[in-house]
mmCIF file of C-alpha atoms in Angstrom:
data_model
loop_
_atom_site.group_PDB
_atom_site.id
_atom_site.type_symbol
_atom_site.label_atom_id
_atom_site.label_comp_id
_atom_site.label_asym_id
_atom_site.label_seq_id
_atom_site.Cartn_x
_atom_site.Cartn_y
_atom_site.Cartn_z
ATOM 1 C CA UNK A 111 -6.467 0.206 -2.254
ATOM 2 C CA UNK A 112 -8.943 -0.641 0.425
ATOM 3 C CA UNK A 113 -10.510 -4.267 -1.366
ATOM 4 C CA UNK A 114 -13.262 -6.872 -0.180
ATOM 5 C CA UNK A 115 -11.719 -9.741 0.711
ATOM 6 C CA UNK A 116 -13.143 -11.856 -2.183
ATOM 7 C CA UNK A 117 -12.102 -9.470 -5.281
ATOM 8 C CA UNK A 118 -8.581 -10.075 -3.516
ATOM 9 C CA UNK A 119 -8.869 -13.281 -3.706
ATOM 10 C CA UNK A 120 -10.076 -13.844 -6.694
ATOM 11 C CA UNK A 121 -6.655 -12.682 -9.007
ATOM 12 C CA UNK A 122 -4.754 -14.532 -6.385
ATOM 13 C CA UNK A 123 -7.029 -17.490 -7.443
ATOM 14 C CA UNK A 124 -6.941 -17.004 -11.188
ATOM 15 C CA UNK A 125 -3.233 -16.398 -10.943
ATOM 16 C CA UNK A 126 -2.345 -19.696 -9.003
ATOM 17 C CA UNK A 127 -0.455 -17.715 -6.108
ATOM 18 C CA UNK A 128 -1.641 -17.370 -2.155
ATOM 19 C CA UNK A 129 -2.187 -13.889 -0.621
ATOM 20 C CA UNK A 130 -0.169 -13.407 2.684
ATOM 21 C CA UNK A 131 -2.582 -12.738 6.033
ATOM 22 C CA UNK A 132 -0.991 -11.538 8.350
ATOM 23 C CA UNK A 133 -2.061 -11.467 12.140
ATOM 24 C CA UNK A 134 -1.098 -7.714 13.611
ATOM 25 C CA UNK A 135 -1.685 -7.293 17.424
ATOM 26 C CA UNK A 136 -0.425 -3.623 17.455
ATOM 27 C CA UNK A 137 -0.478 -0.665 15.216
ATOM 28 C CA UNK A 138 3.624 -0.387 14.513
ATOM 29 C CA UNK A 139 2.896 -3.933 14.051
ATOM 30 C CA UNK A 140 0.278 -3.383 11.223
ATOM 31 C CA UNK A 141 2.241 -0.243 9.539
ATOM 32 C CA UNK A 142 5.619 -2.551 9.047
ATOM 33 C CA UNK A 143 3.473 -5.340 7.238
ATOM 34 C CA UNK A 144 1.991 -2.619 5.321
ATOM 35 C CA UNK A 145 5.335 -1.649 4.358
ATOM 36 C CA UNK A 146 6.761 -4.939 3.325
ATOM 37 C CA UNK A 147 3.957 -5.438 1.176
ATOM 38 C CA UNK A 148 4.353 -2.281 -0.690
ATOM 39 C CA UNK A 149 8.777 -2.984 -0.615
ATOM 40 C CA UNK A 150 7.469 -6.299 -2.451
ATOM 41 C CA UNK A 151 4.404 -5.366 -4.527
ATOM 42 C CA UNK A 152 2.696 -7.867 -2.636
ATOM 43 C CA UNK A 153 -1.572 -7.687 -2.011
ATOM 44 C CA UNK A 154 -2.272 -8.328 1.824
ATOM 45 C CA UNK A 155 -4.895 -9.306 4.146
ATOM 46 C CA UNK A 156 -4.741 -7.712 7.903
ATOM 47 C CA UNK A 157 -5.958 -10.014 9.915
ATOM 48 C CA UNK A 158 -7.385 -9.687 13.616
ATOM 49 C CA UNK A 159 -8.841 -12.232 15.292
ATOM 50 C CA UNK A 160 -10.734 -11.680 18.200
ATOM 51 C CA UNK A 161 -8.430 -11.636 21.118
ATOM 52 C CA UNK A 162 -6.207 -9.507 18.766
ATOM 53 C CA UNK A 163 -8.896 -6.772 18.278
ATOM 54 C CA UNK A 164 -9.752 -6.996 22.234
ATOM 55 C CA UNK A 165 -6.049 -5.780 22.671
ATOM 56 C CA UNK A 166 -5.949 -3.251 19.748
ATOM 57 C CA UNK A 167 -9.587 -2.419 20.345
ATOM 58 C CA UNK A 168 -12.429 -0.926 17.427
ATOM 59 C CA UNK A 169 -11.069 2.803 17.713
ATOM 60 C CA UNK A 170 -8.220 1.861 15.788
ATOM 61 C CA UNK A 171 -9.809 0.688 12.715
ATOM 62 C CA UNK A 172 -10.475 4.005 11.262
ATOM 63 C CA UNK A 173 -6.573 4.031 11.148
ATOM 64 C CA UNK A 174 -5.881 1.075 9.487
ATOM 65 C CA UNK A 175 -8.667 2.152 7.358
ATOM 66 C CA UNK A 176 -7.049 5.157 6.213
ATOM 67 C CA UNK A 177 -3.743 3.312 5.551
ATOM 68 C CA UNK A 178 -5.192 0.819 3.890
ATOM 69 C CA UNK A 179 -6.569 3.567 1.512
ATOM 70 C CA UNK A 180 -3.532 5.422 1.199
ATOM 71 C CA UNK A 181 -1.357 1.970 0.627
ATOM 72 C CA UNK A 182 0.202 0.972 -3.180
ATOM 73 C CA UNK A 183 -0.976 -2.127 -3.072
ATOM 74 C CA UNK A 184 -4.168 -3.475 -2.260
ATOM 75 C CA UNK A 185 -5.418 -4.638 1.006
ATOM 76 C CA UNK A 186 -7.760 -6.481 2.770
ATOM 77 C CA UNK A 187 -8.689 -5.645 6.285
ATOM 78 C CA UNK A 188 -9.764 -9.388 7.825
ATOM 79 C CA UNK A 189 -11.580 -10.804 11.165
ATOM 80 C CA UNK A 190 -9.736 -13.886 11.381
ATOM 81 C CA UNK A 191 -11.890 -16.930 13.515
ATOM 82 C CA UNK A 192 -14.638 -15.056 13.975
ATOM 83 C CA UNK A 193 -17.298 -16.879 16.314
ATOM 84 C CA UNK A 194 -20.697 -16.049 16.980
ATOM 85 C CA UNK A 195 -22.999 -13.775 14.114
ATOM 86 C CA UNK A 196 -23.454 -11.006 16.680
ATOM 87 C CA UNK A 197 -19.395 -10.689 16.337
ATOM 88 C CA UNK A 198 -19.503 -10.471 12.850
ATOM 89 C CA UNK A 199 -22.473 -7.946 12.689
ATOM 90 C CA UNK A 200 -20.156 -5.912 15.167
ATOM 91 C CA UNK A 201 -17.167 -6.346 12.377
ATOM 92 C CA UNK A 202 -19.061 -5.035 9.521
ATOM 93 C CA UNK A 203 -19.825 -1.775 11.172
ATOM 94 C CA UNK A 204 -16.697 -1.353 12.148
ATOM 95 C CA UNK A 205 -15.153 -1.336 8.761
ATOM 96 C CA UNK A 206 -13.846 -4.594 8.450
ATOM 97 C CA UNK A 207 -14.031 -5.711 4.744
ATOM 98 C CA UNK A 208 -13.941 -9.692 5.008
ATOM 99 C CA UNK A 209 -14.384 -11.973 8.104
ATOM 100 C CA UNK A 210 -14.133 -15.332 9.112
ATOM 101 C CA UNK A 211 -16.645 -17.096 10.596
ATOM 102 C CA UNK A 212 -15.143 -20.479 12.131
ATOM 103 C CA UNK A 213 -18.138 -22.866 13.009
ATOM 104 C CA UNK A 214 -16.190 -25.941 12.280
ATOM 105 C CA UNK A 215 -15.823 -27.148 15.857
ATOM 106 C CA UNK A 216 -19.594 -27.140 15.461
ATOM 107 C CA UNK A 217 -21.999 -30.162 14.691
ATOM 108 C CA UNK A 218 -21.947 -29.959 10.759
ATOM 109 C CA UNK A 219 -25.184 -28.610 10.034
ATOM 110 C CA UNK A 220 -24.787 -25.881 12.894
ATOM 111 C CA UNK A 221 -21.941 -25.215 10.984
ATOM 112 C CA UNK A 222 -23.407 -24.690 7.612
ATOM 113 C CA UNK A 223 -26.612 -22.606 9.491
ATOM 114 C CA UNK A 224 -24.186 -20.320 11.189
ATOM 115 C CA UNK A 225 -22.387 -19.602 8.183
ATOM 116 C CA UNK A 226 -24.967 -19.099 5.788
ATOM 117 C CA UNK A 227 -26.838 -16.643 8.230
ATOM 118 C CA UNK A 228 -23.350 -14.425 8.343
ATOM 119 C CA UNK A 229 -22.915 -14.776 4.395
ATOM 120 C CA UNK A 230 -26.564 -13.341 3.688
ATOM 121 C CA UNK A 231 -25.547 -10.290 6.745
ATOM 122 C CA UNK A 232 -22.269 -9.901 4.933
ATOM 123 C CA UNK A 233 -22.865 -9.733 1.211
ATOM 124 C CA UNK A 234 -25.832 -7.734 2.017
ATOM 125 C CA UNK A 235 -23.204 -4.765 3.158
ATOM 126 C CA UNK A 236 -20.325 -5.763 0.455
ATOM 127 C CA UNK A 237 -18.005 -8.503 2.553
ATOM 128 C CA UNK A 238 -16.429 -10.823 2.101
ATOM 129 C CA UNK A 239 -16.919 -13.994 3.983
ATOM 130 C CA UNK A 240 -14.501 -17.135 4.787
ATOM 131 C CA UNK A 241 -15.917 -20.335 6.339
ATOM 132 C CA UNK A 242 -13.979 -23.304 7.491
ATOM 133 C CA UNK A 243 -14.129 -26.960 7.295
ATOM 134 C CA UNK A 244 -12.702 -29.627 9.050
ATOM 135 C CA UNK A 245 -10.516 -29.113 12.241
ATOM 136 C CA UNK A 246 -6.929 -27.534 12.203
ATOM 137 C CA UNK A 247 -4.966 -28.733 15.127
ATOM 138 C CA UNK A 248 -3.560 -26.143 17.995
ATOM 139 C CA UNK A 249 -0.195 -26.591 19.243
ATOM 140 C CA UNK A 250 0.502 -24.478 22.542
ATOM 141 C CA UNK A 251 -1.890 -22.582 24.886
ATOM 142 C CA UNK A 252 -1.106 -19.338 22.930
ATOM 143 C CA UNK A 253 -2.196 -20.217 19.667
ATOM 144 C CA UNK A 254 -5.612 -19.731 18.050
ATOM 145 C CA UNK A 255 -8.192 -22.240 18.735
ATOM 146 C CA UNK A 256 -7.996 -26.125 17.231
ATOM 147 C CA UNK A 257 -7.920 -29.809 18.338
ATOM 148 C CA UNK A 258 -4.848 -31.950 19.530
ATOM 149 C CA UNK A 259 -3.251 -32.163 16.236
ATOM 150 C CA UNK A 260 -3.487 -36.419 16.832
ATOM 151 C CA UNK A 261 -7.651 -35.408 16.442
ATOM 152 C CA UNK A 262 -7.612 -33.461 13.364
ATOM 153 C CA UNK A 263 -10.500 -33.786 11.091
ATOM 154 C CA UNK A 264 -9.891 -33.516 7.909
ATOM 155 C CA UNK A 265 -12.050 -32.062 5.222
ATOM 156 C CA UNK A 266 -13.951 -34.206 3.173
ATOM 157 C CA UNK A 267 -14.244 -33.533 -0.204
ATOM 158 C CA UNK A 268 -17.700 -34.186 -0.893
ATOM 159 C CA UNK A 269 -18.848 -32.195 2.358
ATOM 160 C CA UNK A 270 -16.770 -29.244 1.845
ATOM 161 C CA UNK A 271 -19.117 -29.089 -2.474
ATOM 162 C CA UNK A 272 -22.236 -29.182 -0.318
ATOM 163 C CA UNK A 273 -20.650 -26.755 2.459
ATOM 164 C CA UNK A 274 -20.184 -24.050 -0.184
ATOM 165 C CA UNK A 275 -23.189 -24.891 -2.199
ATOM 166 C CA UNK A 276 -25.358 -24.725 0.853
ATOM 167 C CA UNK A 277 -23.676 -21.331 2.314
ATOM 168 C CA UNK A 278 -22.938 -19.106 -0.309
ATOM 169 C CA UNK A 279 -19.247 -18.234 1.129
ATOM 170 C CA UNK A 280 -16.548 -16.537 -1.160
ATOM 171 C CA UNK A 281 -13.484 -18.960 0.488
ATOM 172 C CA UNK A 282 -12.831 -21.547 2.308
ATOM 173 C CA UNK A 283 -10.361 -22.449 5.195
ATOM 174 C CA UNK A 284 -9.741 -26.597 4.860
ATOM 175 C CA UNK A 285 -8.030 -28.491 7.018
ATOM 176 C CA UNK A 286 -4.893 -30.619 5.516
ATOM 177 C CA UNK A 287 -2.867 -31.183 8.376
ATOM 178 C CA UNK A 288 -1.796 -28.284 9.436
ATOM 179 C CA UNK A 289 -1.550 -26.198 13.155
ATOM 180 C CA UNK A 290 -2.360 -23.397 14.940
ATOM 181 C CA UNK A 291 1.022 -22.135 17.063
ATOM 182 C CA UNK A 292 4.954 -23.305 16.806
ATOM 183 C CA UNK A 293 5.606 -26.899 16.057
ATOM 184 C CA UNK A 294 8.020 -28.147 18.683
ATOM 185 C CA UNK A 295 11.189 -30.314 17.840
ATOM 186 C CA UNK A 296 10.298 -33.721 16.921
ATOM 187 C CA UNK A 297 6.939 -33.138 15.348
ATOM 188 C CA UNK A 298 6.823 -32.740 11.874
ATOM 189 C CA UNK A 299 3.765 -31.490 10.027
ATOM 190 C CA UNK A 300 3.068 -33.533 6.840
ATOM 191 C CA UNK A 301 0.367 -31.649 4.566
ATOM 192 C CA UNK A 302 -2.137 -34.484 2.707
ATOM 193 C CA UNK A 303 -1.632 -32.485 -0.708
ATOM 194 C CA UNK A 304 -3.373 -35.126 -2.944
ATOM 195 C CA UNK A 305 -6.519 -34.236 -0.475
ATOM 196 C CA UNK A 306 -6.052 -30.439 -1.301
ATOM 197 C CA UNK A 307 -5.760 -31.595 -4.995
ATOM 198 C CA UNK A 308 -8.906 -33.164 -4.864
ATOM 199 C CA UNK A 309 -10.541 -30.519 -2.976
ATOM 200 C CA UNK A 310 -9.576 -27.846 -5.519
ATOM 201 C CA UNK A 311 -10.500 -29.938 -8.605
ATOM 202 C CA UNK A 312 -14.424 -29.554 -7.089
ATOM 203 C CA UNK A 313 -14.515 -26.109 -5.942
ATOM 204 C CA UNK A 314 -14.275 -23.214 -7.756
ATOM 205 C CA UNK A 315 -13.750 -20.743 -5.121
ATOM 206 C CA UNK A 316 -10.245 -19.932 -3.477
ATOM 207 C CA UNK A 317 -8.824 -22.269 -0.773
ATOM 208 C CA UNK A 318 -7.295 -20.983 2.647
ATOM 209 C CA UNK A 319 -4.345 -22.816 4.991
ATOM 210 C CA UNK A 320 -4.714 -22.062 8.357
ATOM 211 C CA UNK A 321 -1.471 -22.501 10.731
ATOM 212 C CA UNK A 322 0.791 -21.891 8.257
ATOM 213 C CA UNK A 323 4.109 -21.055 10.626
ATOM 214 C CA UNK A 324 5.938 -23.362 10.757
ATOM 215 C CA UNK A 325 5.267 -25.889 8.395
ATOM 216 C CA UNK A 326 7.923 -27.146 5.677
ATOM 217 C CA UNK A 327 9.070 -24.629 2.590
ATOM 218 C CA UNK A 328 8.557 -27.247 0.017
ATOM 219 C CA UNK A 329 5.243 -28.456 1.191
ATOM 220 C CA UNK A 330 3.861 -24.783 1.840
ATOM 221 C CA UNK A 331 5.154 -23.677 -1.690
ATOM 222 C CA UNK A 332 3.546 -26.814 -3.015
ATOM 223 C CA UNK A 333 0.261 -25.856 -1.359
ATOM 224 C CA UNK A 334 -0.133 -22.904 -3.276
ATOM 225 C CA UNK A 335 1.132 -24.595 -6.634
ATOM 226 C CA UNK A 336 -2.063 -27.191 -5.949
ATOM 227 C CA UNK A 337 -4.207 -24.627 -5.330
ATOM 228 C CA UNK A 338 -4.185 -22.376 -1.665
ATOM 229 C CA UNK A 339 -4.443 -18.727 -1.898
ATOM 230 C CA UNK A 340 -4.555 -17.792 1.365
ATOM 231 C CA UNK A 341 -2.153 -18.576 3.716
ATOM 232 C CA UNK A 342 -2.382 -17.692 7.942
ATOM 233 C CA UNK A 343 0.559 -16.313 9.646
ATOM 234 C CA UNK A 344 0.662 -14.974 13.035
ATOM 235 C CA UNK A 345 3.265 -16.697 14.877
ATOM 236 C CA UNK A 346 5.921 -16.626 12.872
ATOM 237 C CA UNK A 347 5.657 -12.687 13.017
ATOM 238 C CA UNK A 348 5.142 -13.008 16.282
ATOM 239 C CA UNK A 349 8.213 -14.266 17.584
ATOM 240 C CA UNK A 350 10.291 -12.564 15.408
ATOM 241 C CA UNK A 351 8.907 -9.308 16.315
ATOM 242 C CA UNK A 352 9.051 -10.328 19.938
ATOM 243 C CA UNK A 353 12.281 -11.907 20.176
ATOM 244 C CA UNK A 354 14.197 -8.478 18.734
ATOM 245 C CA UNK A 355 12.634 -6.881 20.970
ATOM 246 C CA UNK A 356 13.137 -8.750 24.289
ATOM 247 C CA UNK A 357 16.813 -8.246 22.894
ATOM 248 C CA UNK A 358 16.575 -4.855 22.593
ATOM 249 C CA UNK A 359 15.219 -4.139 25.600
ATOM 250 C CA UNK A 360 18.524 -6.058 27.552
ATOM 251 C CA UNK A 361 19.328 -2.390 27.391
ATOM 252 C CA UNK A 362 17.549 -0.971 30.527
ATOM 253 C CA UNK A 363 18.500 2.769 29.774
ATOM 254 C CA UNK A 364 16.120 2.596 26.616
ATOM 255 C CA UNK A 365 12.882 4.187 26.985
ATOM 256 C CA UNK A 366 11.414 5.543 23.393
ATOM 257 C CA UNK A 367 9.011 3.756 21.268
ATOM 258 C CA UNK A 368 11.319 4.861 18.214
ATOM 259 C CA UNK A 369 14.528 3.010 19.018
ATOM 260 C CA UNK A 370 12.742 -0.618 20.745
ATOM 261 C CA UNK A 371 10.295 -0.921 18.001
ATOM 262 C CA UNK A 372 12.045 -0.173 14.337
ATOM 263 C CA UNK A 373 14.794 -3.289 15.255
ATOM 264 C CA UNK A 374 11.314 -5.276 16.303
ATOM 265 C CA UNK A 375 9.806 -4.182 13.045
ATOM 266 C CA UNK A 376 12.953 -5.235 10.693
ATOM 267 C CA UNK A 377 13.492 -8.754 11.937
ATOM 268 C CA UNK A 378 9.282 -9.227 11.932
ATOM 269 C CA UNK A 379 9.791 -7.815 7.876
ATOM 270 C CA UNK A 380 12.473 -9.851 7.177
ATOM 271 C CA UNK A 381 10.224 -13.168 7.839
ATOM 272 C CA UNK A 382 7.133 -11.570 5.953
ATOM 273 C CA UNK A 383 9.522 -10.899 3.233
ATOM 274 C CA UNK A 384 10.362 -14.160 2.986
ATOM 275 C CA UNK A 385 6.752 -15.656 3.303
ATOM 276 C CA UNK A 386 5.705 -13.360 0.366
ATOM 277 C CA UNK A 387 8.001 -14.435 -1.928
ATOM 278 C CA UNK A 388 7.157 -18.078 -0.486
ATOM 279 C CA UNK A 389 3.742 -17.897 -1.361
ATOM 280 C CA UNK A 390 4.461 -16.082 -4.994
ATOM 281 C CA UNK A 391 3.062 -12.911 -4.368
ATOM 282 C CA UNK A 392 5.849 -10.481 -4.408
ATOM 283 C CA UNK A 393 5.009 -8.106 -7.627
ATOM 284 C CA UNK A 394 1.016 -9.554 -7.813
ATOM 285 C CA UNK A 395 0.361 -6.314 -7.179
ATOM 286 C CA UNK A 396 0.375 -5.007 -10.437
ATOM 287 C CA UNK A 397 -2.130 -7.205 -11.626
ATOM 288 C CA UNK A 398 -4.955 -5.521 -9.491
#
């Protein structure tokens, strides 16, 4: 059930629901999000961005390969915020079947150059390629690269028809007000959903939320009602994962891999369980 990242996409889009991508930084992580997905029928995108597959490194992929293969439902294995071509050339022969290419801290016409360039490299060996638009914010040092969320850009209309004219890509990452990273107390996203209404009323192609922990039910569920089907989570996971486990190991006589990391594993499944059926997914997978 191996898939490019666009035929993925693409039922999610026709069906009005947003595929789950979720960020794994280690390989029990990436077999327990497998196995939520299958638990709830749900199609998922891996995704690694780059400091992620620095940790996990490229020997691994021929595992999550063979998984992916193996799994009941289908998957997409993703290079989230990819940034230079050279990168993405190195993701394609690695077996990667969709990346990201993030130029959108670029000048706007570096932006569309760059992402044309990887398109062309990428369809010419089957993937799938995401570009982004506009700036998503970053709230702590840990999360993925943005902008003080008081400087986000958001994506114009207009710009984001002749962004996807211009470069040829299969989806597109926009930026509505979300975050990278945690939202501390006091600071309360607020999605501009009439901009991702207009947004999807010009482009054909499926529409991608990045920094989605953390923000609102309502407005997240909403999202995907307007139009998103693709929706980032990494911290979320992250913390749950990492939290149980930090509890677990208050238990200094504990030693083996199999007793830390299956509590880990539940709590992290419990919150992709719960993002799944957020995002209407759970049972999509029949449709493929």
């Amino acid at each position: 059930m191996l898939m490019n990242g666009a035929d993925l996409l693409a039922v999610a889009n026709e069906h009005s629901f947003a595929v789950p991508a979720f960020n794994i930084s280690d390989y029990a992580m990436f077999n327990g999000i497998v196995d939520v997905s299958e638990q709830r029928r749900a199609p998922l995108i891996v995704a690694i961005h780059p400091d992620e597959v620095s940790h996990i490194g490229h020997d691994v992929l021929p595992a999550l390969i063979q998984r992916a293969h193996k799994a009941s439902v289908p998957v997409a294995i993703h290079w989230d915020h990819g940034g230079t071509y050279e990168q993405m050339l190195r993701a394609f022969q690695i077996g990667f079947t969709s990346v990201m290419i993030d130029g959108s801290m670029l000048p706007y016409e570096e932006n569309v150059a760059l992402t044309a360039k990887v398109v062309e490299a990428a369809h010419a060996v089957g993937v799938s390629v995401e570009g982004e638009l506009g700036t998503i914010g970053k709230l702590d040092e840990q999360a993925e690269a943005g902008v003080a969320v008081s400087d986000i850009i958001y994506t114009d209309p207009d710009q984001a028809v002749d962004f996807v004219q211009r470069t040829g890509v299969d989806s597109l990452a926009i930026a509505i007000g979300t975050a990278h990273g945690l939202y501390p107390k006091g600071l309360t996203p607020e999605l501009k959903l009439d901009l991702l209404t207009e947004i999807k009323s010009r482009l054909p192609i499926p529409l991608v939320l990045h920094g989605g922990s953390g923000n609102p039910d309502d407005e997240i569920g909403r999202a995907v009602k307007l139009g998103v089907n693709k929706i980032n989570i990494s911290s979320d996971i992250k913390v749950a994962y990492h939290d149980r486990m930090r509890e677990v190991l208050a238990d200094l006589t504990l030693r083996e891999p199999n007793t830390i990391q299956p509590p880990a594993i539940e709590a992290m499944n419990a919150v992709a369980a719960q993002k799944i059926e957020l995002f209407d997914a759970a049972g999509k997978a029949d449709l493929y």
